[in-house]
mmCIF file of C-alpha atoms in Angstrom:
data_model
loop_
_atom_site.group_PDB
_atom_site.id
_atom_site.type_symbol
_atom_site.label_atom_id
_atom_site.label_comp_id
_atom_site.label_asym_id
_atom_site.label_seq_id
_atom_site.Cartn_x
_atom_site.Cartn_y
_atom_site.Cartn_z
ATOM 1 C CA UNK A 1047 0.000 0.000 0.000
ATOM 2 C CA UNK A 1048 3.079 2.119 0.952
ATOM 3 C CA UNK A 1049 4.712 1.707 -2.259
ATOM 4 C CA UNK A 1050 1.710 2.459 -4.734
ATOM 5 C CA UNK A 1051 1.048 5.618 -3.187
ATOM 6 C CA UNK A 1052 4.911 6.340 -3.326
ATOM 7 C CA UNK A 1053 5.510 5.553 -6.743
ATOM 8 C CA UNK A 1054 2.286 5.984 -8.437
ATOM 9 C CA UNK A 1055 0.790 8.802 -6.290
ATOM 10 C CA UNK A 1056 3.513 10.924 -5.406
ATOM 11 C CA UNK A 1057 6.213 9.925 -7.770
ATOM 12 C CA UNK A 1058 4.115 9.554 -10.851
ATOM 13 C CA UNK A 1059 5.629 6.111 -12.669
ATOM 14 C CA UNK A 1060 3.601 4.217 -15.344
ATOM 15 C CA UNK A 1061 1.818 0.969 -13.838
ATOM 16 C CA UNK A 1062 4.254 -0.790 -15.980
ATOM 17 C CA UNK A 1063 7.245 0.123 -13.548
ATOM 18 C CA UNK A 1064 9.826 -2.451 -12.450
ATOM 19 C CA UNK A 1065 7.491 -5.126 -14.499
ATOM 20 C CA UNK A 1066 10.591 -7.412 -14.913
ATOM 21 C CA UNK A 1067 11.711 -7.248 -11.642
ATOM 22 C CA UNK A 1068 8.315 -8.379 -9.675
ATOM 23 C CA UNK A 1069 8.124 -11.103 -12.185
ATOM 24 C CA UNK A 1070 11.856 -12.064 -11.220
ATOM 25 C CA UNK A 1071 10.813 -12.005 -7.772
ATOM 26 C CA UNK A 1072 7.391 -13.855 -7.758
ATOM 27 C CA UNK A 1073 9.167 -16.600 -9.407
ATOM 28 C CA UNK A 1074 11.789 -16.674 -7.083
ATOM 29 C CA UNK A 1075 8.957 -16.825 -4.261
ATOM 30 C CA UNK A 1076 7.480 -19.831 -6.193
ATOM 31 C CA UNK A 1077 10.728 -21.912 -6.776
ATOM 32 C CA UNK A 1078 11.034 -20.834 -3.346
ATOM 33 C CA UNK A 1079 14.255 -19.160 -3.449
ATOM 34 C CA UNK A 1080 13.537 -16.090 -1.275
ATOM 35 C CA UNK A 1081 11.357 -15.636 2.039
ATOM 36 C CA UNK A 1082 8.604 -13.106 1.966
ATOM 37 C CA UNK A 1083 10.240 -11.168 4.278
ATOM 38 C CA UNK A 1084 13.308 -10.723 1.523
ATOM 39 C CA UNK A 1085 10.343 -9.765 -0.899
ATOM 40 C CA UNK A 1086 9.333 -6.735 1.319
ATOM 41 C CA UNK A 1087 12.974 -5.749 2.030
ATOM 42 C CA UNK A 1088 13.005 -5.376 -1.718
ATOM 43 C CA UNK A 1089 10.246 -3.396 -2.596
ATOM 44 C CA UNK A 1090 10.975 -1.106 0.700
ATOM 45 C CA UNK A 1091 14.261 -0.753 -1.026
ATOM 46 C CA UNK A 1092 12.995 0.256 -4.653
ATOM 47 C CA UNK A 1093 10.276 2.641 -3.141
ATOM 48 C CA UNK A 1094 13.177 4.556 -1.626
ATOM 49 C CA UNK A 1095 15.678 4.745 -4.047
ATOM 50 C CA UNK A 1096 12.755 5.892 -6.712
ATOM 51 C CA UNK A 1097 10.684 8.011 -4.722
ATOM 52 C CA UNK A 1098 10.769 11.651 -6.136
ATOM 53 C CA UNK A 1099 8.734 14.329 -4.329
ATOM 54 C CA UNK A 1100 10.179 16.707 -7.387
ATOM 55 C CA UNK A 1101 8.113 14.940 -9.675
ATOM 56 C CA UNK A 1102 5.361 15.026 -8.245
ATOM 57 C CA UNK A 1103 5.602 18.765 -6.994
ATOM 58 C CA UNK A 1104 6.316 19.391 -11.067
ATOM 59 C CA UNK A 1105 2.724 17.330 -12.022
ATOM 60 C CA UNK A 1106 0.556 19.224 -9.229
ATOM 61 C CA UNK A 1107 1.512 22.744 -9.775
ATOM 62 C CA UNK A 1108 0.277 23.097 -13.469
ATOM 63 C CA UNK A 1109 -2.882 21.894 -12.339
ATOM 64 C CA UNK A 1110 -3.570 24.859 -10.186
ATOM 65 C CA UNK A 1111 -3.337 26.743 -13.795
ATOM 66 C CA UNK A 1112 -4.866 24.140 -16.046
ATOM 67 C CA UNK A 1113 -7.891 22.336 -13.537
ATOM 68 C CA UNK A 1114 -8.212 22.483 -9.951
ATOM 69 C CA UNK A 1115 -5.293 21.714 -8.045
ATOM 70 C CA UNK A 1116 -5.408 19.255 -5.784
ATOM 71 C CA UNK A 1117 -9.516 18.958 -5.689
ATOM 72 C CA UNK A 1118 -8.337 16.999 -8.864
ATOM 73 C CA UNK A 1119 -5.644 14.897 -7.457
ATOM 74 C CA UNK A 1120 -6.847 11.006 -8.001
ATOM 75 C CA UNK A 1121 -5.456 10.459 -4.243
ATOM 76 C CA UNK A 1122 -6.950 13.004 -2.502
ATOM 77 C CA UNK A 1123 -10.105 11.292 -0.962
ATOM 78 C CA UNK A 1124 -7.911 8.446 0.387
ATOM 79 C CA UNK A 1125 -5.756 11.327 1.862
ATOM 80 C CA UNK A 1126 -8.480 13.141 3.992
ATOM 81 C CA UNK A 1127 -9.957 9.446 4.497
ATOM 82 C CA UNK A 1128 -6.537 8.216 6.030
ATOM 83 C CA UNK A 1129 -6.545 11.372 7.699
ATOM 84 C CA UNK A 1130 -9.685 11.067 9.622
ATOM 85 C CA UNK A 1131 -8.941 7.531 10.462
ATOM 86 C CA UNK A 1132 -5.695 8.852 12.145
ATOM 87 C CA UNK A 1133 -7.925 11.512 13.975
ATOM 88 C CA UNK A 1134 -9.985 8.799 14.936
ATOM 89 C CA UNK A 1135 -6.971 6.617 16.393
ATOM 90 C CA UNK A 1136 -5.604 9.764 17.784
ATOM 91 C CA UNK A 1137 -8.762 10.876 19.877
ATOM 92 C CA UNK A 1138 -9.391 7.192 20.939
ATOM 93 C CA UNK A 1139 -12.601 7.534 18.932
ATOM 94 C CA UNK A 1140 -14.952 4.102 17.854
ATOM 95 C CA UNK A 1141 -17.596 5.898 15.712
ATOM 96 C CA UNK A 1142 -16.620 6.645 11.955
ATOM 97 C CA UNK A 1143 -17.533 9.748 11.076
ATOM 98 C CA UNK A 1144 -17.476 8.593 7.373
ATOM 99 C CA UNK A 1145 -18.463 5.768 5.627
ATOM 100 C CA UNK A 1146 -16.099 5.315 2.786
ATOM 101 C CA UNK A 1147 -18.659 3.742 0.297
ATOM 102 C CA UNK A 1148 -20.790 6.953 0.983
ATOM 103 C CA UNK A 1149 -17.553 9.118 0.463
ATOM 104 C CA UNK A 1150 -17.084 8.070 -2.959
ATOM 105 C CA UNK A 1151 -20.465 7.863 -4.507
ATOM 106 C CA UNK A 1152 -20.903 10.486 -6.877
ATOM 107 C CA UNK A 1153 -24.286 12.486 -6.515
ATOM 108 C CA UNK A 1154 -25.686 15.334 -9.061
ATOM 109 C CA UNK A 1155 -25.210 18.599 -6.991
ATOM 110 C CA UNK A 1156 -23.976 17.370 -4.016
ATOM 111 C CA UNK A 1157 -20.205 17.422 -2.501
ATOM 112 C CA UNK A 1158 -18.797 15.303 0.052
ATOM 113 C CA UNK A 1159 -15.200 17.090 -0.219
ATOM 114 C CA UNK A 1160 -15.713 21.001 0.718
ATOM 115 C CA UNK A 1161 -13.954 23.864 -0.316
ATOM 116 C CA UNK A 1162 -13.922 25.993 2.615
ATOM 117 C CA UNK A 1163 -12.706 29.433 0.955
ATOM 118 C CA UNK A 1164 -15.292 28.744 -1.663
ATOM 119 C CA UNK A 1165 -14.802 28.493 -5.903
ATOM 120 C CA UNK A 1166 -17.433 31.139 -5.846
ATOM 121 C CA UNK A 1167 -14.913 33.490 -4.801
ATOM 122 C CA UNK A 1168 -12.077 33.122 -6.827
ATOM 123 C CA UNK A 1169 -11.217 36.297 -8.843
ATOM 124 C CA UNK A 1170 -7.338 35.795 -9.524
ATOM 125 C CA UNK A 1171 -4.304 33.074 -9.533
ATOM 126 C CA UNK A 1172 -3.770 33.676 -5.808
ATOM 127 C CA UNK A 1173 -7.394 32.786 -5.240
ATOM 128 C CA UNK A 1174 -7.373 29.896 -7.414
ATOM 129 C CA UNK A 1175 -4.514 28.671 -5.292
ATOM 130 C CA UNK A 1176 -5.592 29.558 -1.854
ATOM 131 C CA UNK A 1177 -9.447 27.799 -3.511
ATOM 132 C CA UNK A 1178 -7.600 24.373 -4.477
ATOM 133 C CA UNK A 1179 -4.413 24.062 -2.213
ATOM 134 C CA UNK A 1180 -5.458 20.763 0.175
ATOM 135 C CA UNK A 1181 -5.513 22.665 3.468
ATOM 136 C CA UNK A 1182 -8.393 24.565 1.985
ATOM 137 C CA UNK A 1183 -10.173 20.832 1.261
ATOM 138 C CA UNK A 1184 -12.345 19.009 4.217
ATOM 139 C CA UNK A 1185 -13.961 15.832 3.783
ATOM 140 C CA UNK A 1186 -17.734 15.952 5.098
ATOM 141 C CA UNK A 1187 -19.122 13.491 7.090
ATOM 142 C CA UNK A 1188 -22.573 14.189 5.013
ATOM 143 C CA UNK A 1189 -22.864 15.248 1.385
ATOM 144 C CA UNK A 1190 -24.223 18.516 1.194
ATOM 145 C CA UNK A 1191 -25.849 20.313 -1.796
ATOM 146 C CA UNK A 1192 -22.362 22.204 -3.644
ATOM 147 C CA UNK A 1193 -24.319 25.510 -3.371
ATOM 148 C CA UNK A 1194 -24.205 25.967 0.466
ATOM 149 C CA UNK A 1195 -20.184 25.717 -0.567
ATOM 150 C CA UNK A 1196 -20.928 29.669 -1.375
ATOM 151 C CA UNK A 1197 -21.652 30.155 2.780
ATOM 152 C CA UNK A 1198 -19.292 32.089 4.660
ATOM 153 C CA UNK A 1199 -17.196 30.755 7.365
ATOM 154 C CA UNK A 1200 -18.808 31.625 10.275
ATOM 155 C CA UNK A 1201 -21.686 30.075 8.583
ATOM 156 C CA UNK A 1202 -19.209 26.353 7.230
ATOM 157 C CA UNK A 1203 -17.912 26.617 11.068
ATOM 158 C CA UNK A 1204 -20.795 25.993 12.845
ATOM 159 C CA UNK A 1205 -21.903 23.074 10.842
ATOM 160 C CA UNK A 1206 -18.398 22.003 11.227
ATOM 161 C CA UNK A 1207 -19.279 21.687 14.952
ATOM 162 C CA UNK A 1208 -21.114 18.270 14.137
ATOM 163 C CA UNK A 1209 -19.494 17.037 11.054
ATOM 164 C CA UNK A 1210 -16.297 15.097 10.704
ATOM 165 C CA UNK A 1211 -13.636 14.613 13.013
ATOM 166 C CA UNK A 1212 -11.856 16.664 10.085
ATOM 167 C CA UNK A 1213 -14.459 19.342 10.306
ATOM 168 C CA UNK A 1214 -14.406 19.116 14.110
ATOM 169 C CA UNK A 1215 -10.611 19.812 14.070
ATOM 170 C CA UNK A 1216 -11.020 22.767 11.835
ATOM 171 C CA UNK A 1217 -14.115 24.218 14.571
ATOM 172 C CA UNK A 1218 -11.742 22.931 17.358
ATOM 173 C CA UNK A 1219 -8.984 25.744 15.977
ATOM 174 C CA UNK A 1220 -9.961 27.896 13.743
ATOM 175 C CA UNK A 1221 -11.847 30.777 14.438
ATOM 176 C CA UNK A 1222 -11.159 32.630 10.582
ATOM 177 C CA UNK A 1223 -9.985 31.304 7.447
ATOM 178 C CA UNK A 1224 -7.474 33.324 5.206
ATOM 179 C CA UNK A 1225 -4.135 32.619 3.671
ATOM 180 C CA UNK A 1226 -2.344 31.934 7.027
ATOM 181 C CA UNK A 1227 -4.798 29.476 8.113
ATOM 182 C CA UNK A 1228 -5.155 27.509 5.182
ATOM 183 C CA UNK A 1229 -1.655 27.163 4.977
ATOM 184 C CA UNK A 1230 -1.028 26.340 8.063
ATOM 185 C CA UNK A 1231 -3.650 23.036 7.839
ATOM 186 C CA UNK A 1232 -1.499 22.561 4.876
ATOM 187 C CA UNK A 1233 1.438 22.080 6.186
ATOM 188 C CA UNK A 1234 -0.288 19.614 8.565
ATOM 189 C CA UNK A 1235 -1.645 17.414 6.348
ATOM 190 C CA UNK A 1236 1.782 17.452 4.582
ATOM 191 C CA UNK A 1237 3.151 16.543 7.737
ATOM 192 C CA UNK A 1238 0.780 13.396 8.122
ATOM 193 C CA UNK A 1239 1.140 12.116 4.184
ATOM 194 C CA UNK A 1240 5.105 12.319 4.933
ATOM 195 C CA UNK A 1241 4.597 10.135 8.289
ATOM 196 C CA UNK A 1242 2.058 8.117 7.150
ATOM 197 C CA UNK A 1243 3.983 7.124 4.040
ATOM 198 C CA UNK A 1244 7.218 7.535 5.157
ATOM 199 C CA UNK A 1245 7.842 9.977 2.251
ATOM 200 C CA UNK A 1246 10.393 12.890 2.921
ATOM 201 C CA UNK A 1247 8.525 16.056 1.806
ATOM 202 C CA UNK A 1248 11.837 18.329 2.676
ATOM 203 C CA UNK A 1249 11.669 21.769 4.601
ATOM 204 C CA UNK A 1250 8.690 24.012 5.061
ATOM 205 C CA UNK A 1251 9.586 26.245 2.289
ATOM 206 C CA UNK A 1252 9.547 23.396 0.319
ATOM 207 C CA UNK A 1253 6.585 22.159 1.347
ATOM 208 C CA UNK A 1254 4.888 25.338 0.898
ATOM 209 C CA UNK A 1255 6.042 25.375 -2.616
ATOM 210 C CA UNK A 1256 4.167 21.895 -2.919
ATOM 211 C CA UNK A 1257 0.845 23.553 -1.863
ATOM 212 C CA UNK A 1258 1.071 26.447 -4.493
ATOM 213 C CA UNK A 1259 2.679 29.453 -2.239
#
């Protein structure tokens, strides 16, 4: 699981990468020549000697020009969904806030991932950035209809209140939302992707860089 969302997710390779060399060592596994154990010493290997944050810091940015940033990312709602299962762990929590099924289904007019500085709004590039950047993204613990996305904060923030432990964080500490703030979730969820994948993601300047500032 690691290694797809290293390679694929982050670091952008074809699903044809290292082909020859899982063949080489699933027949090795069959003839019974190396342990399972060996196998994941391997792959922990490859994933670290190809992992490239650059590359994948080179794919997202153009699509803050050319579509919408990370709302378009293929891994985002296994990001905030990871994320709210850590919150969960990390509040000793046993109800799940979201039901992944529900998260995914697709439903005319309605969102289940909220952009809390709203689309609505956007009247330049640094809009479109601060709009799309993932700090400004929350997964919902309902789908809502995508035109109370045009509320204002104060308005989002209360119905935060009973929402998602993600939504609950961002009632927990936020009491605005402008460039800081967004940033600063961010950098947070940055922080968790690099833990939680054991990805290095570099210095905060870099990291900043990765979320369009």
């Amino acid at each position: 699981e690691r290694f797809i969302f290293v390679i694929f997710r982050i670091s952008r390779f074809f699903s044809t990468f290292k082909n020859s060399k899982f063949y080489s060592l699933a027949k090795k596994f069959k003839n019974q020549e190396i342990s399972i154990s060996e196998i994941n010493q391997e792959i922990n290997q490859i994933k670290k000697e190809n992992e490239n944050i650059n590359a994948f810091k080179e794919w997202i940015l153009p699509k803050f020009n050319n579509a919408d940033g990370y709302y378009s990312w293929n891994a985002l709602r296994y990001i905030l969904f990871e994320y709210e299962l850590f919150l969960k762990n990390n509040k000793g929590r046993n109800e799940d806030k979201i039901d992944w099924k529900a998260f995914v289904e697709s439903k005319k007019d309605y969102i289940s991932i909220e952009h809390i500085f709203p689309q609505s709004k956007i009247k330049n590039k640094k809009d479109k950035v601060r709009c799309h950047t993932i700090g400004n993204l929350v997964p919902l613990s309902i789908a809502i209809n995508s035109k109370l996305q045009d509320n204002d904060f104060s308005e989002k923030r209360e119905r935060y209140k009973e929402g998602s432990l993600s939504e609950r964080e961002i009632y927990d500490n936020y009491s605005d939302w402008d460039e800081k703030t967004i940033k600063n979730r961010g950098l947070k969820l940055l922080e968790f992707i690099s833990k939680r994948w054991d990805i290095d993601l570099k210095d905060e300047e870099f990291k900043l860089g990765l979320l369009g500032f």
